[in-house]
Amino acid sequence: MCGIVQVRYRYRIYPAPGQRQSLARVFGCARVVYNDCLRLRDQCHAAGEKISDTEVQRRVVTVAKLTPERAWLGEVASVALVQACQDARRAYKNWFDSLSGQRKGRRVGHPALRRKHHRQSIRLTRNGFALHGGRLYLAKVGDVKVEWSRDLPSVPSTVTVIREPDGRYYASFVVRRAATPLPACGRELGIDLGLASLVVTSGGEAIANPRFLRAKQRRLARAQRALSRKQKGSANRAKARHRVAVVHRKVRQTRLDHAHKIALRLVRDNQAVYAEDLCVSGLARTRLAKSVADAGWSQLLRCIEEKAAQYGREFARIGRFEPTSQVCSACGLKDGPKPLSVRAWQCAGCGVVHDRDVNAARNILAAGRADRLNACGTGVRPPSPAAAGIETGTHRSAA
Ligand SMILES: [Zn+2]
């Protein structure tokens, strides 16, 4: 078993007014470099030309600095620009691999250009930051005040400095932490993610989103509608945008808090937890995939994954598509698709009466067990995704 897990620790930071200006400059430069990288790669791709990573970096940073239009790139720490090139490279590669079928999981679209009003971020490696005396030193920005809400478990390898659309700043460190395995237990669990309930387990338990979260989500939808009615470029639009960003943060925080609690309980009480991979689940193929619910599911699965790695438990996503609502979990009879309005039915084969979601969770459990036994039989352990490294990207979704 791996004894070390890699995790992110995030802290709120309070840059002084001058530091905010320096940060705005480096965010802007990193954004421009990122977008230039994407454009250059698109051009080469369209021309059928191959371009090396070093050549991309040379053209969008080193050469660009010499031109009058991009001379200001020289004013910020170059480590942030180099990381922006790497972020763009990875985003492009993910899209490419997804197109060619080399990348498993959800289809990745063409990477989007970074925009000024969205979340801004820069990533710095060890030569771009330092920690001393409770302060975070950032190259060419200075010592920034940090609210240390908890101790860092180890010396961080990278830091991502973030400015959220609501105007708050954060530092997110990648650190290594010792795993703390719990005593083994024999239980295994399948979970089905849904809309009516956030989670339904193979044991028959339904876990809903708390009422206050649903209330906040309604408020977010209202704020977004208000924003869409405001005139482009107006002061009222800027205000409405800020309001959306604030409500968005509250939804995100409340949801994350809830996800942590559920994840901890599921991982603590079970040796293995299985879930349907979101990229193959029926829900993800509908328009609903873009909804608030989707963000909540991915966040919950990430929490379960992290906690399973931390506590020495198994978590697996069922990758292949199983028509989980078409198969009887008791006898295996496949009696075809049922409209979403059908919440319960009696199996024509064995007579068992099924709840739709519980039946799906039981099928997921069976598929997860089968995968696990297969992996054991061949002596190959399924890779633990959390141990394999977390996303170090700075361009995460809002979740
Ligand atoms: Zn049956």
CSV table of C-alpha atoms and ligand atoms in Angstrom, one decimal, residues 328 331 347 350, ligand 1:
chain,number,residue,atom,x,y,z
A,328,CYS,CA,-32.5,-6.9,-12.2
A,331,CYS,CA,-31.5,-12.4,-10.9
A,347,CYS,CA,-38.9,-8.1,-11.9
A,350,CYS,CA,-37.8,-13.4,-10.0
B,1,ZN,ZN,-35.1,-10.6,-11.1
